[in-house]
Coordinates of C-alpha atoms and ligand atoms in Angstrom, one line a residue:
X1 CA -46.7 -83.8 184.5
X2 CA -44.7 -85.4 181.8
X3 CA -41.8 -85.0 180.3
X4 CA -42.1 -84.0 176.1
X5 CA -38.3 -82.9 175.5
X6 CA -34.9 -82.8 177.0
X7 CA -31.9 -80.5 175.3
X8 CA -28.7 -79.0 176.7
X9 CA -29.4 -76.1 174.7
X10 CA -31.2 -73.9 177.3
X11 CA -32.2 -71.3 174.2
X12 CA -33.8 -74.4 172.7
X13 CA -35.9 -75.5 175.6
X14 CA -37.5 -72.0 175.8
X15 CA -38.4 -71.5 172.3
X16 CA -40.1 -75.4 172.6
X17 CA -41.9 -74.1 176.0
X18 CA -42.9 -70.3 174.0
X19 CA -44.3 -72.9 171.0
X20 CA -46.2 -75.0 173.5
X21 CA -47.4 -71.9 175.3
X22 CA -48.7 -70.4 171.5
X23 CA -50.8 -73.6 171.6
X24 CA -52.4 -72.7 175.0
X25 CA -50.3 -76.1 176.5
X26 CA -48.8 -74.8 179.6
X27 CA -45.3 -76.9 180.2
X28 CA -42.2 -75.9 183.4
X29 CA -38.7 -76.1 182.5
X30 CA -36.5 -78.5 184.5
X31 CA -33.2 -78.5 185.4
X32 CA -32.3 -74.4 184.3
X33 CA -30.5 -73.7 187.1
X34 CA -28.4 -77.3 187.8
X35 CA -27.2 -76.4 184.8
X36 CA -26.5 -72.6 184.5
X37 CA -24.5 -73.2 187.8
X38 CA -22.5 -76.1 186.4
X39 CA -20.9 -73.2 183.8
X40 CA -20.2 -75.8 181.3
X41 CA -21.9 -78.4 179.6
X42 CA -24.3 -80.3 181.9
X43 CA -23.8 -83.6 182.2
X44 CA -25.8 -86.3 180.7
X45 CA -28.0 -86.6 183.2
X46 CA -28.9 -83.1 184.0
X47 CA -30.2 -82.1 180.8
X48 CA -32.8 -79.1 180.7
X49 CA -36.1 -81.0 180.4
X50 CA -39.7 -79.4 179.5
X51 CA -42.7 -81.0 180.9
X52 CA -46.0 -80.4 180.2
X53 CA -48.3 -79.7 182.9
X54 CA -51.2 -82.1 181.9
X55 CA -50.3 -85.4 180.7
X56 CA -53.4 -85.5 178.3
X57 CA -51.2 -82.4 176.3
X58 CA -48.2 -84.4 176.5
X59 CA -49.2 -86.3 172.8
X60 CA -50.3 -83.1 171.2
X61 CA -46.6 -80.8 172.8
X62 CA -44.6 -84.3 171.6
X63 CA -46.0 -83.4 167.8
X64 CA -45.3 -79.8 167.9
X65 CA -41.8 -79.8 169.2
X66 CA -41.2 -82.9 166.4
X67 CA -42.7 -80.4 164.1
X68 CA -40.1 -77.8 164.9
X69 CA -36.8 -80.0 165.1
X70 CA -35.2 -80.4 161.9
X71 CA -35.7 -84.2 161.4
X72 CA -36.9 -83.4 157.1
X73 CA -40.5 -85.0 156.8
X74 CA -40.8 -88.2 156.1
X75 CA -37.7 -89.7 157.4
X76 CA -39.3 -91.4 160.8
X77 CA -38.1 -94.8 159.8
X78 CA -34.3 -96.1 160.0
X79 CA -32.6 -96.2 156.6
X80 CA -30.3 -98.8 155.6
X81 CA -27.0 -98.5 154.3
X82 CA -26.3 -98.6 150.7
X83 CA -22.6 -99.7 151.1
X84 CA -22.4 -101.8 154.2
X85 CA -26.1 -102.8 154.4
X86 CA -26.3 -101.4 158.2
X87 CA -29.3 -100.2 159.5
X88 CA -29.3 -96.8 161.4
X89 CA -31.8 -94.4 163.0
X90 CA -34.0 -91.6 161.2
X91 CA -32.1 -88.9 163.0
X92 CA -28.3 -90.0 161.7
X93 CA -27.5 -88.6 158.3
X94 CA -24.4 -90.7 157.9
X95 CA -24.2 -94.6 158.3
X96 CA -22.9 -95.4 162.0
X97 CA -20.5 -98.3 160.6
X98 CA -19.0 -97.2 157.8
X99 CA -19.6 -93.5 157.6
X100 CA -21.1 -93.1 154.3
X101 CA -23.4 -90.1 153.8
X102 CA -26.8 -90.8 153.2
X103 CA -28.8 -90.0 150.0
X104 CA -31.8 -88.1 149.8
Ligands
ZN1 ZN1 -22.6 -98.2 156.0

């Protein structure tokens, strides 16, 4: 088993495992019910995790669920500030040091 993502969004985690499941990858979720008791926002370390059940899927369910979060195609690789010349990650659409916005 191997973990492919991790979310505190519990409706998130089950549409990845229904888009791994339309690919014929079978994958658990982990950590539902730690959190559902909690009755607030988990804490860091129990996120709900999804883990596929064979390890040789685990490439192949990584790709899909990258294919359905809503990184825009083609920004993989960290940016670098216009304004402050800082470099920041793929995911963050404003610089982390000075706050400008990135452009497209
Ligand atoms: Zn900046």
């Amino acid at each position: 088993m191997r973990r492919v993502y991790g979310s505190f969004d519990l409706v998130a985690v089950h549409h990845a495992r229904n888009v791994l499941a339309s690919e014929g990858i079978g994958a658990v979720v982990r950590n539902e019910i730690l959190s559902s008791a909690a009755g607030e926002l988990p804490p860091a370390d129990c996120q709900i995790e999804l883990w596929v059940l064979s390890d040789a899927d685990a490439p192949r369910a990584e790709a899909l669920l990258r294919f359905e979060s809503d990184v825009p195609e083609g920004s993989v690789a960290p940016w670098r500030c216009d304004r402050c010349g800082e470099e920041s990650e793929a995911q963050f659409t404003q610089c982390w040091q000075c706050g400008l916005v990135r452009q497209p």
